[in-house]
Short mmCIF file of C-alpha atoms in Angstrom, two decimals:
data_model
loop_
_atom_site.label_atom_id
_atom_site.label_comp_id
_atom_site.label_asym_id
_atom_site.label_seq_id
_atom_site.Cartn_x
_atom_site.Cartn_y
_atom_site.Cartn_z
CA MET A 1 73.53 77.12 186.49
CA LYS A 2 73.33 79.86 183.92
CA THR A 3 76.73 81.24 184.98
CA ILE A 4 78.34 77.80 184.64
CA PHE A 5 76.97 77.41 181.11
CA LEU A 6 78.36 80.83 180.11
CA TYR A 7 81.84 79.99 181.47
CA ALA A 8 81.79 76.72 179.54
CA ILE A 9 81.16 78.55 176.25
CA ILE A 10 83.94 81.07 176.93
CA ALA A 11 86.26 78.18 177.72
CA PHE A 12 85.46 76.51 174.38
CA ILE A 13 86.11 79.71 172.44
CA ALA A 14 89.35 80.33 174.30
CA ALA A 15 90.40 76.79 173.53
CA GLY A 16 89.69 77.32 169.79
CA CYS A 17 91.58 80.61 169.65
CA SER A 18 94.50 79.25 171.52
CA ALA A 19 95.17 76.43 169.03
CA LEU A 20 98.82 76.41 168.09
CA ARG A 21 99.85 76.51 164.45
CA PRO A 22 103.26 76.83 162.85
CA SER A 23 104.19 80.38 161.81
CA VAL A 24 103.22 81.46 158.27
CA HIS A 25 105.98 82.75 155.98
CA GLU A 26 105.10 85.78 153.89
CA TYR A 27 106.96 86.38 150.66
CA THR A 28 107.15 89.31 148.31
CA ILE A 29 108.65 89.99 144.92
CA LEU A 30 110.99 92.93 144.74
CA PRO A 31 111.87 94.65 141.48
CA SER A 32 115.10 93.60 139.82
CA THR A 33 118.14 95.50 141.00
CA THR A 34 120.12 94.71 137.86
CA PRO A 35 121.08 98.05 136.26
CA HIS A 36 119.46 98.71 132.86
CA VAL A 37 120.82 100.81 130.05
CA ALA A 38 118.48 103.74 129.44
CA ILE A 39 117.56 104.39 125.81
CA THR A 40 118.87 107.58 124.23
CA GLN A 41 115.57 108.90 122.85
CA PRO A 42 112.57 108.13 125.06
CA ILE A 43 109.04 107.97 123.68
CA ASN A 44 107.59 111.46 123.89
CA ALA A 45 104.34 110.33 125.52
CA THR A 46 102.85 109.76 128.94
CA LEU A 47 102.11 106.17 129.89
CA LYS A 48 99.79 105.13 132.67
CA VAL A 49 100.18 101.54 133.92
CA SER A 50 96.70 100.40 134.96
CA SER A 51 96.26 97.90 137.77
CA THR A 52 96.49 94.35 136.49
CA ARG A 53 93.15 92.59 136.59
CA SER A 54 93.14 88.93 137.58
CA ILE A 55 90.82 86.00 137.94
CA PRO A 56 89.12 86.01 141.41
CA SER A 57 91.28 83.24 142.94
CA LEU A 58 94.48 85.17 142.05
CA ALA A 59 93.20 88.33 143.77
CA SER A 60 94.14 86.88 147.20
CA THR A 61 97.55 86.62 148.80
CA GLN A 62 97.52 82.81 148.77
CA LEU A 63 100.54 81.08 147.26
CA TYR A 64 98.98 78.54 144.93
CA TYR A 65 100.55 75.49 143.42
CA LEU A 66 99.30 73.35 140.53
CA LYS A 67 99.58 69.59 140.44
CA ASN A 68 98.57 67.13 137.76
CA THR A 69 97.88 70.11 135.44
CA SER A 70 94.50 70.94 137.00
CA ARG A 71 94.57 70.35 140.77
CA ILE A 72 95.05 73.66 142.50
CA ASP A 73 95.84 74.15 146.19
CA ALA A 74 97.49 76.73 148.41
CA TYR A 75 100.54 76.40 150.63
CA LEU A 76 99.44 76.32 154.26
CA TYR A 77 102.42 78.10 155.75
CA SER A 78 103.49 80.35 152.91
CA LYS A 79 101.71 83.43 151.59
CA TRP A 80 102.36 86.44 149.45
CA SER A 81 102.57 89.81 151.11
CA ASP A 82 100.41 91.33 148.34
CA SER A 83 98.30 90.02 145.52
CA PRO A 84 100.29 88.75 142.50
CA SER A 85 98.82 91.58 140.36
CA SER A 86 100.23 94.26 142.67
CA MET A 87 103.67 92.65 142.70
CA ILE A 88 103.75 92.37 138.88
CA ASP A 89 102.70 96.04 138.54
CA ARG A 90 105.42 97.14 140.92
CA SER A 91 108.09 95.17 139.08
CA LEU A 92 106.97 96.43 135.66
CA THR A 93 106.83 100.07 136.78
CA SER A 94 110.37 99.73 138.15
CA SER A 95 111.62 98.19 134.89
CA LEU A 96 110.08 100.97 132.78
CA GLN A 97 111.52 103.63 135.06
CA ASN A 98 114.99 102.08 134.88
CA ARG A 99 114.88 101.93 131.08
CA GLN A 100 113.41 105.47 130.85
CA LEU A 101 111.36 104.33 127.88
CA PHE A 102 108.62 106.95 128.26
CA ALA A 103 108.94 110.67 128.88
CA THR A 104 106.54 110.35 131.81
CA LEU A 105 105.34 107.25 133.60
CA LEU A 106 102.20 107.39 135.74
CA PRO A 107 101.02 104.78 138.25
CA ALA A 108 97.45 103.54 138.19
CA THR A 109 96.59 105.73 141.18
CA SER A 110 97.64 108.96 139.45
CA SER A 111 94.90 111.49 138.69
CA ALA A 112 96.84 112.94 135.76
CA SER A 113 95.69 112.09 132.24
CA ALA A 114 98.03 110.09 130.00
CA ASP A 115 98.51 109.66 126.25
CA LEU A 116 98.75 105.89 126.47
CA ILE A 117 97.28 103.34 128.86
CA LEU A 118 98.73 99.87 129.50
CA GLU A 119 96.04 97.37 130.52
CA SER A 120 96.64 93.77 131.56
CA GLU A 121 94.88 90.60 132.63
CA LEU A 122 96.53 87.93 134.74
CA SER A 123 95.37 84.39 133.97
CA ALA A 124 97.97 82.27 135.79
CA PHE A 125 100.46 82.80 138.61
CA TYR A 126 101.31 79.39 139.98
CA HIS A 127 104.04 77.16 141.24
CA ARG A 128 103.43 74.31 138.80
CA PHE A 129 104.53 70.70 139.39
CA SER A 130 105.01 68.30 136.54
CA ASP A 131 104.65 64.53 136.70
CA ASP A 132 108.37 63.91 137.00
CA SER A 133 108.40 65.86 140.32
CA LYS A 134 110.05 68.86 138.65
CA SER A 135 108.43 72.25 139.20
CA GLU A 136 108.45 75.72 137.68
CA GLY A 137 107.08 79.20 138.16
CA PHE A 138 104.24 79.76 135.65
CA ILE A 139 102.85 83.16 134.68
CA ASP A 140 100.30 83.84 131.93
CA VAL A 141 99.37 87.47 131.37
CA THR A 142 98.06 89.55 128.43
CA TYR A 143 98.95 93.22 127.91
CA ARG A 144 97.17 95.81 125.74
CA LEU A 145 98.45 99.28 124.81
CA ILE A 146 95.59 101.74 124.28
CA ASP A 147 95.44 105.28 122.90
CA SER A 148 93.57 107.17 125.63
CA LYS A 149 92.21 109.84 123.25
CA THR A 150 90.75 107.58 120.57
CA LYS A 151 90.23 104.62 122.94
CA LYS A 152 91.61 102.39 120.19
CA MET A 153 94.01 99.52 120.83
CA ILE A 154 97.50 100.10 119.43
CA ALA A 155 99.04 96.71 120.23
CA SER A 156 98.40 93.58 122.24
CA LYS A 157 100.56 90.63 123.36
CA ARG A 158 100.25 87.57 125.56
CA PHE A 159 103.25 86.64 127.74
CA VAL A 160 103.70 83.11 129.07
CA ILE A 161 106.74 82.85 131.34
CA LEU A 162 108.10 79.56 132.66
CA GLU A 163 110.99 79.57 135.13
CA PRO A 164 112.29 76.29 136.60
CA ALA A 165 112.26 75.98 140.40
CA LEU A 166 115.35 74.80 142.22
CA SER A 167 113.43 73.01 144.98
CA ALA A 168 110.00 71.36 145.09
CA ASP A 169 108.67 73.44 147.97
CA ALA A 170 107.20 76.88 148.63
CA LYS A 171 110.61 78.53 148.77
CA GLY A 172 111.57 77.05 145.40
CA GLY A 173 108.23 78.21 143.94
CA VAL A 174 108.68 81.74 145.29
CA ASP A 175 112.18 82.00 143.84
CA ALA A 176 111.00 80.69 140.45
CA LEU A 177 108.03 83.09 140.33
CA THR A 178 110.28 85.98 141.37
CA LYS A 179 112.59 85.27 138.45
CA ALA A 180 109.57 84.84 136.17
CA VAL A 181 108.18 88.24 137.19
CA GLN A 182 111.53 89.90 136.53
CA HIS A 183 111.74 88.26 133.09
CA LEU A 184 108.17 89.27 132.41
CA SER A 185 108.94 92.91 133.20
CA GLU A 186 111.95 92.88 130.88
CA ASN A 187 109.95 91.24 128.09
CA ILE A 188 107.13 93.78 128.38
CA THR A 189 109.61 96.67 128.32
CA ASP A 190 111.26 95.26 125.17
CA TRP A 191 107.84 94.81 123.57
CA LEU A 192 106.84 98.41 124.33
CA GLU A 193 110.11 99.65 122.83
CA ALA A 194 109.43 97.62 119.67
CA VAL A 195 105.90 99.02 119.46
CA GLY A 196 107.32 102.52 119.84
CA LYS A 197 109.67 101.90 116.93
CA GLU A 198 106.90 100.43 114.78
CA ASN A 199 104.73 103.48 115.34
CA LEU A 200 107.67 105.82 114.69
CA TRP A 201 107.59 107.22 118.21
CA ILE A 202 111.26 106.31 118.47
CA LYS A 203 113.53 107.29 115.53
CA MET B 1 55.77 85.48 -38.72
CA GLU B 2 58.86 85.56 -36.66
CA SER B 3 59.23 88.28 -33.98
CA LYS B 4 62.50 89.88 -33.36
CA VAL B 5 63.33 89.79 -29.57
CA ASN B 6 66.09 91.87 -28.23
CA TYR B 7 67.67 89.43 -25.81
CA THR B 8 70.02 92.09 -24.54
CA LEU B 9 67.18 94.23 -23.24
CA VAL B 10 65.52 91.23 -21.65
CA GLY B 11 68.72 90.29 -19.87
CA LEU B 12 69.19 93.82 -18.63
CA PHE B 13 65.61 93.91 -17.37
CA VAL B 14 66.03 90.64 -15.52
CA LEU B 15 69.29 91.78 -13.93
CA LEU B 16 67.72 95.12 -12.87
CA LEU B 17 64.71 93.40 -11.39
CA SER B 18 66.87 90.92 -9.50
CA GLY B 19 68.95 93.76 -8.11
CA LEU B 20 65.85 95.60 -7.02
CA LEU B 21 64.54 92.41 -5.39
CA ILE B 22 67.79 92.02 -3.42
CA VAL B 23 67.66 95.69 -2.32
CA PHE B 24 64.01 95.24 -1.27
CA ALA B 25 64.91 92.14 0.69
CA PHE B 26 67.70 93.98 2.57
CA TRP B 27 65.34 96.91 3.19
CA LEU B 28 62.72 94.56 4.50
CA GLY B 29 65.21 92.81 6.77
CA LYS B 30 66.50 96.15 8.03
CA TYR B 31 70.00 95.12 7.30
CA ASN B 32 70.69 98.68 6.47
CA ASP B 33 70.22 99.75 10.10
CA ASP B 34 73.35 101.01 11.61
CA GLU B 35 73.73 99.09 14.92
CA SER B 36 75.99 101.78 16.28
CA GLN B 37 72.98 104.14 16.36
CA TYR B 38 71.32 102.02 19.06
CA ARG B 39 72.03 101.18 22.65
CA LEU B 40 70.87 98.15 24.57
CA PHE B 41 68.96 98.26 27.89
CA LYS B 42 67.44 95.57 30.00
CA VAL B 43 64.09 95.55 31.76
CA TYR B 44 62.91 92.97 34.29
CA ILE B 45 59.13 92.62 34.62
CA THR B 46 57.34 90.45 37.19
CA GLU B 47 53.88 90.68 35.58
CA SER B 48 52.64 88.81 32.52
CA ILE B 49 53.86 90.22 29.20
CA SER B 50 51.14 88.53 27.18
CA GLY B 51 50.76 90.51 23.89
CA LEU B 52 54.40 91.61 23.82
CA ALA B 53 56.47 90.05 21.05
CA PRO B 54 60.02 90.56 19.82
CA GLU B 55 60.27 93.57 17.50
CA ALA B 56 57.46 95.23 19.53
CA ALA B 57 57.79 98.98 19.73
CA VAL B 58 59.53 100.85 22.47
CA LYS B 59 58.17 104.37 23.00
CA PHE B 60 59.54 107.26 24.93
CA HIS B 61 56.69 109.54 26.00
CA GLY B 62 54.73 108.13 23.02
CA VAL B 63 57.60 108.54 20.47
CA ASP B 64 59.01 105.42 18.82
CA VAL B 65 62.60 105.17 19.91
CA GLY B 66 63.36 101.49 19.45
CA LEU B 67 62.12 97.94 19.68
CA VAL B 68 62.18 94.88 21.87
CA GLU B 69 65.27 92.97 20.86
CA LYS B 70 64.85 89.84 22.98
CA ILE B 71 62.41 88.28 25.41
CA GLN B 72 63.32 85.49 27.83
CA ILE B 73 62.76 84.28 31.37
CA ASN B 74 65.43 85.64 33.69
CA PRO B 75 67.82 82.68 34.10
CA ARG B 76 68.73 83.89 37.62
CA ASN B 77 65.12 84.49 38.80
CA SER B 78 62.27 82.52 37.29
CA GLU B 79 59.67 85.01 38.61
CA GLU B 80 60.94 87.70 36.24
CA VAL B 81 60.89 88.17 32.46
CA GLU B 82 64.05 89.68 31.03
CA LEU B 83 63.51 92.10 28.11
CA THR B 84 66.37 93.42 26.05
CA LEU B 85 65.48 96.78 24.48
CA LYS B 86 67.26 98.37 21.55
CA ILE B 87 66.80 102.10 21.87
CA LYS B 88 68.12 104.93 19.75
CA LYS B 89 71.35 106.40 21.00
CA GLU B 90 70.04 109.93 21.37
CA THR B 91 67.09 108.91 23.55
CA PRO B 92 67.57 110.51 26.99
CA ILE B 93 67.08 107.50 29.24
CA ARG B 94 67.83 108.74 32.77
CA THR B 95 68.47 106.98 36.05
CA ASP B 96 64.96 107.70 37.31
CA SER B 97 63.22 106.66 34.06
CA THR B 98 60.82 103.72 34.30
CA ALA B 99 59.56 101.16 31.79
CA THR B 100 55.85 100.25 31.71
CA LEU B 101 53.97 97.61 29.77
CA LYS B 102 51.15 99.25 27.75
CA PHE B 103 48.64 98.07 25.16
CA PHE B 104 47.45 99.42 21.83
CA GLY B 105 43.73 100.02 22.49
CA ILE B 106 41.74 96.79 22.57
CA THR B 107 43.94 94.90 20.10
CA GLY B 108 45.85 93.14 22.83
CA LEU B 109 49.21 94.09 21.26
CA ALA B 110 51.63 95.42 23.80
CA PHE B 111 54.58 97.77 23.72
CA ILE B 112 57.03 99.22 26.22
CA GLU B 113 56.54 102.82 27.27
CA ILE B 114 59.48 104.57 28.90
CA GLY B 115 58.45 107.49 31.03
CA GLY B 116 59.47 109.57 34.00
CA GLY B 117 62.99 110.83 34.29
CA SER B 118 63.52 114.39 35.38
CA LYS B 119 65.78 116.55 33.27
CA ASN B 120 68.23 117.09 36.13
CA SER B 121 68.86 113.40 36.67
CA PRO B 122 72.01 111.89 35.15
CA LEU B 123 71.76 109.79 32.00
CA LEU B 124 71.74 106.01 32.40
CA ILE B 125 75.10 104.78 31.10
CA THR B 126 75.01 101.50 29.22
CA SER B 127 77.39 99.45 27.07
CA ASP B 128 77.38 96.11 25.29
CA ASP B 129 79.48 94.58 28.06
CA ASN B 130 77.54 96.07 30.93
CA ILE B 131 73.93 96.62 29.86
CA ALA B 132 72.05 99.08 32.10
CA ILE B 133 68.76 98.10 33.69
CA ILE B 134 65.71 100.36 33.44
CA PRO B 135 63.48 99.99 36.50
CA THR B 136 59.87 98.98 35.83
CA ALA B 137 56.63 100.58 37.00
CA PRO B 138 53.47 98.53 37.34
CA SER B 139 51.24 98.61 34.29
CA LEU B 140 47.71 100.04 34.34
CA ILE B 141 46.22 96.56 34.50
CA LYS B 142 48.42 95.61 37.42
CA ARG B 143 47.57 98.84 39.26
CA LEU B 144 43.88 98.27 38.61
CA ASP B 145 44.23 94.70 39.77
CA GLU B 146 45.97 95.72 42.98
CA THR B 147 43.53 98.54 43.68
CA LEU B 148 40.51 96.37 43.06
CA SER B 149 41.95 93.61 45.23
CA SER B 150 42.50 96.11 48.04
CA VAL B 151 39.00 97.55 47.66
CA VAL B 152 37.47 94.10 47.70
CA THR B 153 39.45 93.14 50.80
CA LYS B 154 38.40 96.31 52.64
CA LEU B 155 34.81 95.90 51.53
CA SER B 156 34.84 92.37 52.84
CA ASP B 157 36.22 93.53 56.20
CA THR B 158 33.60 96.27 56.41
CA LEU B 159 30.85 93.80 55.74
CA ASP B 160 32.21 91.49 58.44
CA HIS B 161 32.23 94.34 60.96
CA THR B 162 28.76 95.41 59.94
CA ASN B 163 27.56 91.86 60.46
CA ALA B 164 29.18 91.82 63.88
CA ILE B 165 27.55 95.14 64.84
CA MET B 166 24.16 94.15 63.51
CA SER B 167 24.10 90.88 65.42
CA ASP B 168 20.83 89.65 66.90
CA LYS B 169 21.96 90.53 70.39
CA ASN B 170 22.91 94.11 69.43
CA THR B 171 19.70 94.57 67.49
CA LYS B 172 17.71 93.52 70.55
CA ASN B 173 19.75 95.86 72.78
CA PHE B 174 19.23 98.71 70.37
CA SER B 175 15.48 98.07 70.40
CA ALA B 176 15.47 97.99 74.19
CA THR B 177 17.43 101.28 74.30
CA LEU B 178 14.92 102.94 72.04
CA GLN B 179 12.11 101.65 74.24
CA ASN B 180 13.83 103.03 77.35
CA LEU B 181 14.33 106.39 75.67
CA LYS B 182 10.68 106.50 74.87
CA ILE B 183 9.76 105.77 78.53
CA LEU B 184 12.26 108.39 79.75
CA SER B 185 10.84 110.98 77.43
CA GLN B 186 7.32 110.29 78.70
CA GLN B 187 8.48 110.62 82.31
CA ILE B 188 10.24 113.93 81.61
CA ASN B 189 7.01 115.19 80.09
CA SER B 190 5.09 114.19 83.24
CA TYR B 191 7.62 116.11 85.43
CA GLN B 192 7.35 119.29 83.37
CA ASP B 193 5.46 121.18 86.12
CA GLU B 194 7.95 120.20 88.80
CA ILE B 195 10.86 121.35 86.60
CA ASP B 196 9.23 124.74 86.15
CA VAL B 197 8.84 125.07 89.96
CA LEU B 198 12.49 124.04 90.45
CA LEU B 199 13.72 126.67 88.03
CA LYS B 200 11.65 129.38 89.75
CA ASN B 201 13.04 128.34 93.14
CA SER B 202 16.59 128.47 91.76
CA ILE B 203 16.07 132.05 90.60
CA GLN B 204 14.74 133.04 94.06
CA THR B 205 17.70 131.25 95.77
CA GLY B 206 20.14 133.21 93.59
CA LYS B 207 18.55 136.48 94.69
CA LYS B 208 18.76 135.45 98.37
CA LEU B 209 22.42 134.50 97.91
CA ASP B 210 23.17 138.00 96.62
CA GLU B 211 21.52 139.52 99.70
CA THR B 212 23.49 137.17 102.00
CA MET B 213 26.80 138.09 100.34
CA LEU B 214 26.01 141.76 100.97
CA LYS B 215 25.42 140.98 104.66
CA VAL B 216 28.68 138.99 104.86
CA GLY B 217 30.54 142.01 103.46
CA THR B 218 29.03 144.24 106.17
CA SER B 219 29.95 141.69 108.87
CA ALA B 220 33.55 141.53 107.59
CA ASP B 221 33.85 145.29 107.94
CA LYS B 222 32.58 145.00 111.52
CA VAL B 223 35.12 142.22 112.30
CA GLY B 224 37.90 144.48 110.94
CA SER B 225 36.91 147.32 113.24
CA SER B 226 36.63 144.85 116.17
CA LEU B 227 40.17 143.60 115.47
CA ASP B 228 41.49 147.17 115.58
CA THR B 229 39.79 147.64 118.96
CA PHE B 230 41.23 144.34 120.20
CA LYS B 231 44.70 145.37 119.06
CA VAL B 232 44.48 148.62 121.02
CA THR B 233 43.17 146.77 124.09
CA MET B 234 45.96 144.18 123.93
CA ARG B 235 48.60 146.88 123.56
CA ASP B 236 47.29 148.78 126.60
CA SER B 237 46.86 145.74 128.83
CA LEU B 238 49.95 143.75 127.81
CA SER B 239 52.37 146.63 127.92
CA PRO B 240 53.00 146.42 131.73
CA THR B 241 53.36 142.63 131.47
CA MET B 242 55.92 142.92 128.69
CA LYS B 243 57.89 145.48 130.72
CA ALA B 244 57.90 143.15 133.73
CA TRP B 245 59.03 140.33 131.48
CA ALA B 246 61.91 142.39 130.11
CA GLU B 247 62.98 143.21 133.69
CA THR B 248 62.93 139.53 134.61
CA SER B 249 64.95 138.69 131.54
CA LYS B 250 67.60 141.24 132.49
CA LYS B 251 67.87 139.77 135.99
CA SER B 252 68.07 136.25 134.55
CA ASN B 253 70.90 137.35 132.28
CA ALA B 254 72.81 138.76 135.24
CA LEU B 255 72.29 135.51 137.15
CA ILE B 256 73.45 133.41 134.21
CA GLU B 257 76.58 135.59 133.87
CA LYS B 258 77.34 135.05 137.57
CA ILE B 259 76.94 131.28 137.21
CA GLU B 260 79.10 131.29 134.09
CA THR B 261 81.85 133.22 135.89
CA SER B 262 81.74 130.75 138.77
CA MET B 263 81.91 127.81 136.40
CA ASN B 264 84.83 129.31 134.50
CA ARG B 265 86.59 129.85 137.82
CA GLY B 266 86.15 126.12 138.45
CA ASP B 267 83.78 126.37 141.41
CA TYR B 268 81.60 123.59 139.96
CA ASP B 269 84.26 121.52 138.20
CA LEU B 270 82.96 118.11 139.20
CA GLN B 271 85.85 116.35 137.48
CA ALA B 272 88.41 118.28 139.57
CA ILE B 273 86.36 117.77 142.72
CA ALA B 274 85.92 114.08 142.13
CA SER B 275 89.34 113.25 140.69
CA ASP B 276 91.10 112.83 144.05
CA SER B 277 88.21 110.80 145.36
CA THR B 278 88.21 108.67 142.22
CA VAL B 279 91.87 107.81 142.63
CA GLU B 280 91.35 106.90 146.25
CA LEU B 281 88.26 104.93 145.33
CA ASN B 282 90.19 102.98 142.71
CA ALA B 283 92.89 102.07 145.21
CA LEU B 284 90.22 101.07 147.70
CA LEU B 285 88.54 98.90 145.12
CA VAL B 286 91.79 97.08 144.38
CA GLN B 287 92.35 96.44 148.07
CA SER B 288 88.74 95.44 148.63
CA ARG B 289 89.09 92.93 145.81
CA THR B 290 91.95 91.28 147.69
CA LEU B 291 90.00 91.47 150.96
CA LEU B 292 86.92 89.94 149.39
CA SER B 293 89.00 87.12 148.00
CA GLU B 294 90.46 86.43 151.44
CA MET B 295 87.01 86.53 153.04
CA GLU B 296 85.73 84.17 150.41
CA LEU B 297 88.52 81.72 151.24
CA THR B 298 87.77 81.94 154.95
CA LEU B 299 84.07 81.44 154.40
CA LYS B 300 84.83 78.57 152.12
CA SER B 301 86.91 76.82 154.77
CA LEU B 302 84.22 77.44 157.38
CA ARG B 303 81.55 76.07 155.08
CA GLU B 304 83.62 72.95 154.56
CA SER B 305 84.27 72.51 158.31
CA PRO B 306 82.04 74.72 160.53
CA SER B 307 83.36 73.25 163.79
CA ASP B 308 86.77 74.74 163.07
CA ILE B 309 85.55 78.05 164.45
CA LEU B 310 85.59 76.49 167.93
CA PHE B 311 87.61 73.34 167.83
CA LYS B 312 89.84 73.55 164.78
CA GLU B 313 89.35 69.88 164.05
CA SER B 314 90.12 69.71 160.35
CA THR B 315 93.65 69.13 159.16
CA PRO B 316 94.21 70.88 155.84
CA ASN B 317 96.57 69.32 153.35
CA PRO B 318 100.03 70.76 153.65
CA GLY B 319 101.72 71.93 150.51
CA PRO B 320 104.78 70.23 148.99
CA GLY B 321 107.72 70.43 151.34
CA GLU B 322 105.53 71.51 154.31
#
């Protein structure tokens, strides 16, 4: 009797594990391959790009969409390969390297000390639907440039990027967010160049 | 008989007498005075000038030098009497000269006495158009009046104070004080013997104090010699300890130098040791954040539908286009 009961339990578990579900698509955001023109006189300083901090829900690899401005849900069969913060960091690092804005660029994992630190906080990274069934990629992130020696903030800026989606599904959202991330990286690079000129690092 | 009168002589006599009368009249009226020999001065007096009349004498240090030409109330100040004096030109009236009202004995007739004026002071310039003013000094009567008034006032105050001091209450207190003094004096007399004993004892105590001070001096000498002995003892006994201490210090120095060398070499550089680990730890933390988020989502779905772990009964909402 005991043996029969044990087999029954195993059968239930096997049945649960063997449930069939459609395959999940994983997406990633690759850095832009568009060639950039490097500036002639780079900023003579070392910049470390710190890992972007995000709200807890955006730390996962779920692909979220927003409906009716406040209802949030995740696509069942579409996911990111990495957290949005990691993908933004990768794209920004690539953009800065292409532009050769700083003499030396350090990733967040580097043990070397830097002159400047770029901190950021991600508040939104969603595929957002509006009432008229149109949708867009929506990113809201704030960046701060900090002097590592004095620990004082040099400049700060909030970036809100909206990129229309071509289709009202996960694929359309991924494409829109990919474009938004690329625009974001370009905007941040331009901003850092402007800050460098303001502080007379670039003549 | 008919007398022969020489009318010519009579006429001459009458004419001569008339001429003499006219001369006498002019002399009497002082019309022969030469006005140019006098100068005019003004004096303003605030006290009564009773007894002073026009033509009254003006004296300079007792010498007649002129007369009072005019007396009137000052039209600009009714409290003052304005006197116009006619004084001989050669009289040395100076800027610090003063005019005083004085009287001839007990007759009540008054005159103006000009006094003061040092020889170095400049002369007071006057003219008919701009008559100079001689300052006044109070007369003897006024000074006496003021002094007596002051004395009377002070005397009155003193009497008031005396009355206040000699009040009934103070008189009683004074009587009581005298009574107490009397009692105290009697008591001191009764303690006379005890005071004598106290004085004798004080003399004996003074002698004993001298003896004690001598003993203290002797003891201080002994303490000094004891301190010398103690010093020698401490030097003999502590010397080995101090040597051992110096040896220990030398060894400690050597040890500290070794540690310093090792630290300079970077053997104990915690930052260098930990830096690699810190980087790895940071990366791990980022990944664990993602993992925790995923676990939270899974737990959340299980909490909402626990049977899904076996039967997968719930049907989650598909996203747009799914």
